[in-house]
Structure formats: structure tokens, C-alpha cells
Amino acid sequence: FRELTGKDFPHIKVQLDNADDRERLRDTIYKSLDVIRVYTKRPGKPPDYDSPFTIPRGGTVEDLAMQVHRDIAANLKFARVWGANVHDGQSVGRDHQLSDRDLVELHA
């Protein structure tokens, strides 16, 4: 890991049959790679918690929109975000900085 990233990877003990340990391992990996998980939903549809997008820590709604589709990013009007640093369903602009595990609904 150090050869690829120049960073040390923390050593943690996990039991893969333990859900809390698996989640702790995921958290450690994402933090070590300096990326966050962002979940998406389509307007009027349920969230997709199975396939998060990963963006660099400090990434914005626009960064996410570019990963979803460049046309969405180009035509983005606003996004609604559910997460720790916003009011649930808060409307935000393209420059809003996202947090790990935010749920985002893009509106283009």
C-alpha cells in the first residue's frame, strides 16, 4: 500500500463474520484512500445504498455530477442533500462540499 500511495495503511484486527468489524474495515480503507462514499437517488425514487460513488475528500456536488454523467453536470440546477452537515433534503448548489455517506438527489 505504501508503495502505491506513499501512505501507511493502519493495521486493524477484524473478524469478517462480524458486521461491525466489516464496516470498520470499510471506513478505514476509505479514510486511508482519502475518498468519501456518496449515495444517490433519483427524484421520487428510493435511495441506492448498494453502489456508492467515491469522490475525493472535499469533493463537491459538481464532482459527483461529473461522475454520474457529464450532461447532468453541465445542466445541473441544484441538488438536494441528506446527511450530517445539512438539514434533510436541503437544496444546495454545485459548489457544496459533500461529506462521507451523504445522500444526494441531482436536479438538472
Coordinates of C-alpha atoms in Angstrom, one line a residue:
F1 CA 0.0 0.0 0.0
R2 CA 2.8 2.4 0.9
E3 CA 4.5 1.8 -2.5
L4 CA 1.2 2.7 -4.3
T5 CA 0.1 5.6 -2.3
G6 CA 3.1 6.8 -0.2
K7 CA 0.9 6.4 2.9
D8 CA 1.0 3.9 5.7
F9 CA -2.1 1.7 6.0
P10 CA -3.3 1.2 9.6
H11 CA -3.3 -2.3 10.9
I12 CA -6.7 -3.3 12.4
K13 CA -8.0 -6.6 13.6
V14 CA -11.3 -7.7 12.1
Q15 CA -13.5 -10.7 12.0
L16 CA -15.2 -10.9 8.7
D17 CA -18.2 -12.6 10.1
N18 CA -18.8 -9.5 12.3
A19 CA -20.8 -6.8 10.6
D20 CA -19.4 -4.0 12.8
D21 CA -15.8 -5.1 12.0
R22 CA -16.5 -5.2 8.3
E23 CA -17.9 -1.6 8.5
R24 CA -14.9 -0.5 10.5
L25 CA -12.6 -2.0 7.8
R26 CA -14.6 -0.2 5.1
D27 CA -14.3 3.1 7.0
T28 CA -10.5 2.6 7.4
I29 CA -10.0 1.8 3.7
Y30 CA -11.9 4.9 2.6
K31 CA -10.2 7.2 5.1
S32 CA -6.8 5.8 4.1
L33 CA -7.5 6.4 0.4
D34 CA -8.8 10.0 1.2
V35 CA -12.1 9.4 -0.5
I36 CA -15.7 9.6 0.6
R37 CA -18.8 7.5 -0.3
V38 CA -21.7 9.4 -1.7
Y39 CA -25.1 7.7 -2.3
T40 CA -27.6 8.9 -4.9
K41 CA -31.3 8.8 -5.5
R42 CA -33.5 9.8 -8.4
P43 CA -36.3 12.3 -7.6
G44 CA -39.3 10.3 -6.4
K45 CA -37.4 7.1 -6.2
P46 CA -35.8 5.3 -3.2
P47 CA -32.1 5.8 -2.5
D48 CA -29.5 3.4 -4.0
Y49 CA -27.4 2.3 -1.0
D50 CA -25.8 -0.6 -2.8
S51 CA -23.4 1.3 -5.1
P52 CA -21.9 4.4 -3.7
F53 CA -19.9 6.8 -5.8
T54 CA -16.5 7.6 -4.4
I55 CA -15.1 11.2 -4.7
P56 CA -12.1 12.8 -3.2
R57 CA -12.5 14.1 0.4
G58 CA -13.5 17.7 0.0
G59 CA -15.3 16.9 -3.3
T60 CA -18.4 18.9 -4.3
V61 CA -21.9 18.2 -5.8
E62 CA -20.3 19.1 -9.2
D63 CA -17.6 16.4 -8.7
L64 CA -20.4 13.9 -8.1
A65 CA -22.5 15.1 -11.0
M66 CA -19.4 14.6 -13.3
Q67 CA -19.1 11.0 -12.2
V68 CA -22.8 10.4 -12.8
H69 CA -22.9 11.9 -16.3
R70 CA -21.3 14.9 -17.9
D71 CA -24.6 16.2 -19.2
I72 CA -26.1 16.2 -15.7
A73 CA -23.1 18.2 -14.5
A74 CA -23.4 20.6 -17.4
N75 CA -27.1 21.2 -16.8
L76 CA -27.1 20.9 -13.0
K77 CA -29.5 23.4 -11.4
F78 CA -29.3 22.2 -7.8
A79 CA -29.1 19.2 -5.6
R80 CA -30.9 18.0 -2.5
V81 CA -28.7 16.5 0.2
W82 CA -29.4 14.4 3.2
G83 CA -26.5 14.0 5.6
A84 CA -24.8 15.0 8.8
N85 CA -23.9 18.6 7.8
V86 CA -27.2 19.7 6.2
H87 CA -30.9 19.7 7.0
D88 CA -32.5 16.7 5.5
G89 CA -33.4 17.4 1.9
Q90 CA -31.6 20.7 1.9
S91 CA -31.2 22.3 -1.6
V92 CA -27.6 23.1 -2.3
G93 CA -25.6 24.4 -5.3
R94 CA -22.9 22.7 -7.3
D95 CA -20.1 24.0 -5.1
H96 CA -21.5 22.4 -1.9
Q97 CA -18.8 20.2 -0.3
L98 CA -20.1 16.7 0.4
S99 CA -19.4 14.5 3.4
D100 CA -18.9 10.8 3.7
R101 CA -22.2 8.9 3.4
D102 CA -24.3 11.9 2.1
L103 CA -27.3 11.0 0.1
V104 CA -27.7 13.3 -3.0
E105 CA -30.5 13.9 -5.4
L106 CA -29.3 15.7 -8.5
H107 CA -31.6 18.1 -10.4
A108 CA -30.7 19.1 -14.0

